[in-house]
PDB file of C-alpha atoms and ligand atoms in Angstrom:
ATOM      1  CA  MET A   1      67.668  25.855  66.748  1.00  0.00           C
ATOM      2  CA  THR A   2      68.510  25.792  70.416  1.00  0.00           C
ATOM      3  CA  GLN A   3      71.756  27.722  70.101  1.00  0.00           C
ATOM      4  CA  ILE A   4      70.185  30.454  72.171  1.00  0.00           C
ATOM      5  CA  LEU A   5      69.387  28.005  74.993  1.00  0.00           C
ATOM      6  CA  ALA A   6      72.940  26.689  74.833  1.00  0.00           C
ATOM      7  CA  ARG A   7      74.245  30.236  75.227  1.00  0.00           C
ATOM      8  CA  LEU A   8      71.903  30.956  78.145  1.00  0.00           C
ATOM      9  CA  HIS A   9      72.978  27.694  79.780  1.00  0.00           C
ATOM     10  CA  GLN A  10      76.637  28.677  79.390  1.00  0.00           C
ATOM     11  CA  GLU A  11      75.825  31.991  81.035  1.00  0.00           C
ATOM     12  CA  HIS A  12      74.154  30.120  83.907  1.00  0.00           C
ATOM     13  CA  VAL A  13      77.361  28.135  84.395  1.00  0.00           C
ATOM     14  CA  GLN A  14      79.328  31.399  84.540  1.00  0.00           C
ATOM     15  CA  ILE A  15      76.809  33.014  86.892  1.00  0.00           C
ATOM     16  CA  SER A  16      76.934  29.954  89.214  1.00  0.00           C
ATOM     17  CA  LYS A  17      80.698  30.339  89.451  1.00  0.00           C
ATOM     18  CA  LEU A  18      80.276  34.016  90.306  1.00  0.00           C
ATOM     19  CA  LEU A  19      77.748  33.069  92.996  1.00  0.00           C
ATOM     20  CA  ASP A  20      80.270  30.648  94.519  1.00  0.00           C
ATOM     21  CA  LEU A  21      82.791  33.488  94.545  1.00  0.00           C
ATOM     22  CA  LEU A  22      80.262  35.868  96.154  1.00  0.00           C
ATOM     23  CA  ASP A  23      79.553  33.185  98.776  1.00  0.00           C
ATOM     24  CA  ASP A  24      83.246  32.994  99.605  1.00  0.00           C
ATOM     25  CA  LEU A  25      83.516  36.786  99.790  1.00  0.00           C
ATOM     26  CA  LEU A  26      80.543  36.960 102.150  1.00  0.00           C
ATOM     27  CA  ALA A  27      82.060  34.248 104.340  1.00  0.00           C
ATOM     28  CA  MET A  28      85.227  36.349 104.463  1.00  0.00           C
ATOM     29  CA  PHE A  29      83.189  39.437 105.291  1.00  0.00           C
ATOM     30  CA  HIS A  30      81.307  37.504 107.979  1.00  0.00           C
ATOM     31  CA  ALA A  31      84.619  36.496 109.550  1.00  0.00           C
ATOM     32  CA  GLY A  32      85.504  40.188 109.856  1.00  0.00           C
ATOM     33  CA  GLN A  33      87.916  40.376 106.934  1.00  0.00           C
ATOM     34  CA  GLU A  34      87.611  43.076 104.298  1.00  0.00           C
ATOM     35  CA  PRO A  35      87.233  42.080 100.663  1.00  0.00           C
ATOM     36  CA  ASP A  36      88.023  44.692  98.006  1.00  0.00           C
ATOM     37  CA  TYR A  37      84.681  46.486  98.129  1.00  0.00           C
ATOM     38  CA  GLU A  38      85.272  48.708  95.103  1.00  0.00           C
ATOM     39  CA  ILE A  39      86.055  45.766  92.859  1.00  0.00           C
ATOM     40  CA  LEU A  40      83.161  43.780  94.333  1.00  0.00           C
ATOM     41  CA  SER A  41      80.807  46.635  93.576  1.00  0.00           C
ATOM     42  CA  GLU A  42      82.124  46.767  90.006  1.00  0.00           C
ATOM     43  CA  LEU A  43      81.431  43.026  89.620  1.00  0.00           C
ATOM     44  CA  LEU A  44      77.887  43.483  90.907  1.00  0.00           C
ATOM     45  CA  GLN A  45      77.374  46.361  88.472  1.00  0.00           C
ATOM     46  CA  TYR A  46      78.423  44.094  85.582  1.00  0.00           C
ATOM     47  CA  MET A  47      76.096  41.342  86.785  1.00  0.00           C
ATOM     48  CA  GLU A  48      73.260  43.838  87.048  1.00  0.00           C
ATOM     49  CA  ASP A  49      73.875  45.329  83.593  1.00  0.00           C
ATOM     50  CA  TYR A  50      74.366  42.005  81.843  1.00  0.00           C
ATOM     51  CA  SER A  51      71.186  40.562  83.345  1.00  0.00           C
ATOM     52  CA  ASP A  52      69.191  43.672  82.700  1.00  0.00           C
ATOM     53  CA  GLN A  53      70.304  44.301  79.128  1.00  0.00           C
ATOM     54  CA  ILE A  54      71.072  40.863  77.722  1.00  0.00           C
ATOM     55  CA  HIS A  55      70.321  37.730  79.763  1.00  0.00           C
ATOM     56  CA  HIS A  56      66.838  38.475  81.074  1.00  0.00           C
ATOM     57  CA  PRO A  57      65.532  40.145  77.889  1.00  0.00           C
ATOM     58  CA  THR A  58      66.640  37.072  75.878  1.00  0.00           C
ATOM     59  CA  GLU A  59      64.767  34.780  78.278  1.00  0.00           C
ATOM     60  CA  GLU A  60      61.733  37.019  78.070  1.00  0.00           C
ATOM     61  CA  VAL A  61      61.665  36.658  74.262  1.00  0.00           C
ATOM     62  CA  ILE A  62      61.517  32.867  74.760  1.00  0.00           C
ATOM     63  CA  ARG A  63      58.885  33.271  77.438  1.00  0.00           C
ATOM     64  CA  GLU A  64      56.723  35.312  75.039  1.00  0.00           C
ATOM     65  CA  ARG A  65      57.040  32.599  72.405  1.00  0.00           C
ATOM     66  CA  LEU A  66      55.992  29.981  74.965  1.00  0.00           C
ATOM     67  CA  ARG A  67      52.948  32.101  75.724  1.00  0.00           C
ATOM     68  CA  LEU A  68      52.071  32.197  72.019  1.00  0.00           C
ATOM     69  CA  ALA A  69      52.449  28.420  71.986  1.00  0.00           C
ATOM     70  CA  GLY A  70      49.805  28.240  74.734  1.00  0.00           C
ATOM     71  CA  GLN A  71      52.185  27.554  77.623  1.00  0.00           C
ATOM     72  CA  ASN A  72      51.082  29.427  80.722  1.00  0.00           C
ATOM     73  CA  GLN A  73      52.505  27.437  83.597  1.00  0.00           C
ATOM     74  CA  PRO A  74      52.524  29.566  86.752  1.00  0.00           C
ATOM     75  CA  TYR A  75      56.281  29.084  87.228  1.00  0.00           C
ATOM     76  CA  LEU A  76      56.843  31.008  83.986  1.00  0.00           C
ATOM     77  CA  ASP A  77      55.277  34.052  85.634  1.00  0.00           C
ATOM     78  CA  VAL A  78      57.353  33.419  88.750  1.00  0.00           C
ATOM     79  CA  LEU A  79      60.497  33.570  86.598  1.00  0.00           C
ATOM     80  CA  THR A  80      59.436  36.864  85.013  1.00  0.00           C
ATOM     81  CA  ARG A  81      58.734  38.371  88.425  1.00  0.00           C
ATOM     82  CA  GLN A  82      62.083  37.123  89.691  1.00  0.00           C
ATOM     83  CA  HIS A  83      63.819  38.958  86.841  1.00  0.00           C
ATOM     84  CA  GLU A  84      62.520  42.236  88.244  1.00  0.00           C
ATOM     85  CA  VAL A  85      63.146  41.305  91.863  1.00  0.00           C
ATOM     86  CA  LEU A  86      66.660  40.061  91.131  1.00  0.00           C
ATOM     87  CA  ASN A  87      67.669  43.348  89.541  1.00  0.00           C
ATOM     88  CA  GLU A  88      66.488  45.120  92.646  1.00  0.00           C
ATOM     89  CA  MET A  89      68.264  42.676  94.971  1.00  0.00           C
ATOM     90  CA  THR A  90      71.544  42.986  93.060  1.00  0.00           C
ATOM     91  CA  ARG A  91      71.235  46.773  93.191  1.00  0.00           C
ATOM     92  CA  ASN A  92      70.508  46.715  96.948  1.00  0.00           C
ATOM     93  CA  PHE A  93      73.552  44.535  97.568  1.00  0.00           C
ATOM     94  CA  ARG A  94      75.750  46.719  95.342  1.00  0.00           C
ATOM     95  CA  GLN A  95      74.579  49.915  97.001  1.00  0.00           C
ATOM     96  CA  ALA A  96      75.216  48.459 100.460  1.00  0.00           C
ATOM     97  CA  VAL A  97      78.756  47.523  99.335  1.00  0.00           C
ATOM     98  CA  GLU A  98      79.220  51.030  97.894  1.00  0.00           C
ATOM     99  CA  GLY A  99      78.072  52.424 101.229  1.00  0.00           C
ATOM    100  CA  VAL A 100      80.994  50.633 102.839  1.00  0.00           C
ATOM    101  CA  VAL A 101      83.366  52.099 100.206  1.00  0.00           C
ATOM    102  CA  ASN A 102      82.043  55.581 100.885  1.00  0.00           C
ATOM    103  CA  GLY A 103      82.506  55.176 104.605  1.00  0.00           C
ATOM    104  CA  GLU A 104      78.792  55.300 105.353  1.00  0.00           C
ATOM    105  CA  VAL A 105      77.868  53.628 108.563  1.00  0.00           C
ATOM    106  CA  GLN A 106      76.576  50.259 107.450  1.00  0.00           C
ATOM    107  CA  ARG A 107      75.586  47.461 109.683  1.00  0.00           C
ATOM    108  CA  ARG A 108      77.696  44.555 108.520  1.00  0.00           C
ATOM    109  CA  ASP A 109      74.835  42.127 109.015  1.00  0.00           C
ATOM    110  CA  GLN A 110      72.664  44.252 106.700  1.00  0.00           C
ATOM    111  CA  VAL A 111      75.253  44.163 103.889  1.00  0.00           C
ATOM    112  CA  GLU A 112      75.542  40.427 104.381  1.00  0.00           C
ATOM    113  CA  ALA A 113      71.763  39.951 104.421  1.00  0.00           C
ATOM    114  CA  TYR A 114      71.408  41.741 101.073  1.00  0.00           C
ATOM    115  CA  GLY A 115      74.143  39.564  99.625  1.00  0.00           C
ATOM    116  CA  ARG A 116      72.714  36.306 100.910  1.00  0.00           C
ATOM    117  CA  GLU A 117      69.215  37.207  99.722  1.00  0.00           C
ATOM    118  CA  MET A 118      70.447  37.952  96.214  1.00  0.00           C
ATOM    119  CA  ILE A 119      72.593  34.808  96.011  1.00  0.00           C
ATOM    120  CA  ALA A 120      69.837  32.493  97.280  1.00  0.00           C
ATOM    121  CA  THR A 121      67.184  33.962  94.985  1.00  0.00           C
ATOM    122  CA  LEU A 122      69.444  33.857  91.945  1.00  0.00           C
ATOM    123  CA  ARG A 123      70.440  30.230  92.642  1.00  0.00           C
ATOM    124  CA  ALA A 124      66.785  29.189  92.962  1.00  0.00           C
ATOM    125  CA  HIS A 125      66.005  31.117  89.785  1.00  0.00           C
ATOM    126  CA  LEU A 126      68.760  29.396  87.754  1.00  0.00           C
ATOM    127  CA  ASP A 127      67.565  26.066  89.072  1.00  0.00           C
ATOM    128  CA  LEU A 128      63.961  26.660  88.026  1.00  0.00           C
ATOM    129  CA  GLU A 129      65.068  27.697  84.544  1.00  0.00           C
ATOM    130  CA  GLU A 130      67.411  24.734  84.112  1.00  0.00           C
ATOM    131  CA  LYS A 131      64.997  22.145  85.518  1.00  0.00           C
ATOM    132  CA  GLU A 132      61.659  23.415  84.224  1.00  0.00           C
ATOM    133  CA  ALA A 133      61.634  26.312  81.776  1.00  0.00           C
ATOM    134  CA  PHE A 134      64.467  25.293  79.447  1.00  0.00           C
ATOM    135  CA  PRO A 135      63.319  21.651  79.117  1.00  0.00           C
ATOM    136  CA  LEU A 136      59.800  22.933  78.401  1.00  0.00           C
ATOM    137  CA  ALA A 137      61.099  25.305  75.710  1.00  0.00           C
ATOM    138  CA  ARG A 138      63.149  22.480  74.162  1.00  0.00           C
ATOM    139  CA  GLN A 139      60.132  20.241  74.179  1.00  0.00           C
ATOM    140  CA  VAL A 140      57.363  22.475  72.833  1.00  0.00           C
ATOM    141  CA  LEU A 141      59.003  25.108  70.632  1.00  0.00           C
ATOM    142  CA  THR A 142      59.370  24.317  66.929  1.00  0.00           C
ATOM    143  CA  GLU A 143      62.104  25.248  64.451  1.00  0.00           C
ATOM    144  CA  ASP A 144      59.873  28.132  63.332  1.00  0.00           C
ATOM    145  CA  ASP A 145      59.530  29.334  66.928  1.00  0.00           C
ATOM    146  CA  TRP A 146      63.316  29.305  67.365  1.00  0.00           C
ATOM    147  CA  ALA A 147      63.772  31.180  64.097  1.00  0.00           C
ATOM    148  CA  ALA A 148      61.308  33.829  65.310  1.00  0.00           C
ATOM    149  CA  ILE A 149      63.079  34.009  68.688  1.00  0.00           C
ATOM    150  CA  LYS A 150      66.453  34.385  67.005  1.00  0.00           C
ATOM    151  CA  ALA A 151      65.139  37.196  64.782  1.00  0.00           C
ATOM    152  CA  GLU A 152      63.559  39.004  67.739  1.00  0.00           C
ATOM    153  CA  VAL A 153      66.720  38.686  69.840  1.00  0.00           C
ATOM    154  CA  ALA A 154      68.825  39.982  66.922  1.00  0.00           C
ATOM    155  CA  ARG A 155      66.412  42.886  66.456  1.00  0.00           C
ATOM    156  CA  THR A 156      66.219  43.984  70.084  1.00  0.00           C
ATOM    157  CA  ILE A 157      69.305  42.731  71.958  1.00  0.00           C
ATOM    158  CA  ASP A 158      73.015  42.956  71.305  1.00  0.00           C
ATOM    159  CA  PRO A 159      74.359  39.894  73.130  1.00  0.00           C
ATOM    160  CA  ARG A 160      78.043  40.754  72.767  1.00  0.00           C
ATOM    161  CA  LEU A 161      80.247  42.232  75.395  1.00  0.00           C
ATOM    162  CA  SER A 162      83.157  44.309  74.162  1.00  0.00           C
ATOM    163  CA  GLU A 163      86.627  42.785  74.449  1.00  0.00           C
ATOM    164  CA  THR A 164      87.493  45.527  76.957  1.00  0.00           C
ATOM    165  CA  ASP A 165      84.540  44.551  79.169  1.00  0.00           C
ATOM    166  CA  LEU A 166      85.433  40.855  78.940  1.00  0.00           C
ATOM    167  CA  GLN A 167      89.025  41.549  79.935  1.00  0.00           C
ATOM    168  CA  ARG A 168      87.894  43.756  82.794  1.00  0.00           C
ATOM    169  CA  ILE A 169      85.505  41.106  84.123  1.00  0.00           C
ATOM    170  CA  ARG A 170      88.237  38.445  83.950  1.00  0.00           C
ATOM    171  CA  ALA A 171      90.585  40.747  85.852  1.00  0.00           C
ATOM    172  CA  ILE A 172      87.918  41.478  88.485  1.00  0.00           C
ATOM    173  CA  VAL A 173      87.152  37.788  89.003  1.00  0.00           C
ATOM    174  CA  GLN A 174      90.841  36.932  89.216  1.00  0.00           C
ATOM    175  CA  HIS A 175      91.451  39.675  91.757  1.00  0.00           C
ATOM    176  CA  LEU A 176      88.508  38.699  93.981  1.00  0.00           C
ATOM    177  CA  THR A 177      89.351  35.001  93.702  1.00  0.00           C
ATOM    178  CA  SER A 178      92.898  35.686  94.832  1.00  0.00           C
ATOM    179  CA  GLN A 179      91.473  37.479  97.874  1.00  0.00           C
ATOM    180  CA  VAL A 180      89.361  34.549  99.054  1.00  0.00           C
ATOM    181  CA  ARG A 181      92.192  32.066  98.436  1.00  0.00           C
ATOM    182  CA  VAL A 182      94.608  33.840 100.743  1.00  0.00           C
TER     183      VAL A 182
HETATM  184 FE1  FE2 B 201      66.145  34.226  84.203  1.00  0.00          FE
HETATM  185 FE1  FE2 B 202      68.686  32.710  83.200  1.00  0.00          FE
END
């Protein structure tokens, strides 16, 4: 019953691609070019919402089950703390980008610093989950644990994005990708 882990892994693959795109956009920004800030801010808002409402809560259900199974490795607490910190970092980056949209005087290096901080922390976070937390969950959790996790996720989290949201995200990614490929 590791369907849930497979889904989270798929989401990590998607998030990694978005981080590569954000890297490219920051490189563009660093070189003095102007990416589409409004669309970038919309992408960051989606990333923030999806993490906050779906991805992180699902991982936290697994984390709770690991705790019940007697697993208390310190890195599990690090991951939980990073969930909170990452939301804040994504928000900081988004708000800095929105500041540019609204014509507020922003130091470019500050916008870039927020972006780089968020990207680096999120990459390290994905890595820790893929290399440590997910293998641990696969190894120690039983079929019963996965059934309980599935029930809890179904009870508390709606993992689906609407078709409209999916289409919008695809359009956003396509638009931003076309900007960095110019
Ligand atoms: Fe996570
Ligand atoms: Fe994750």
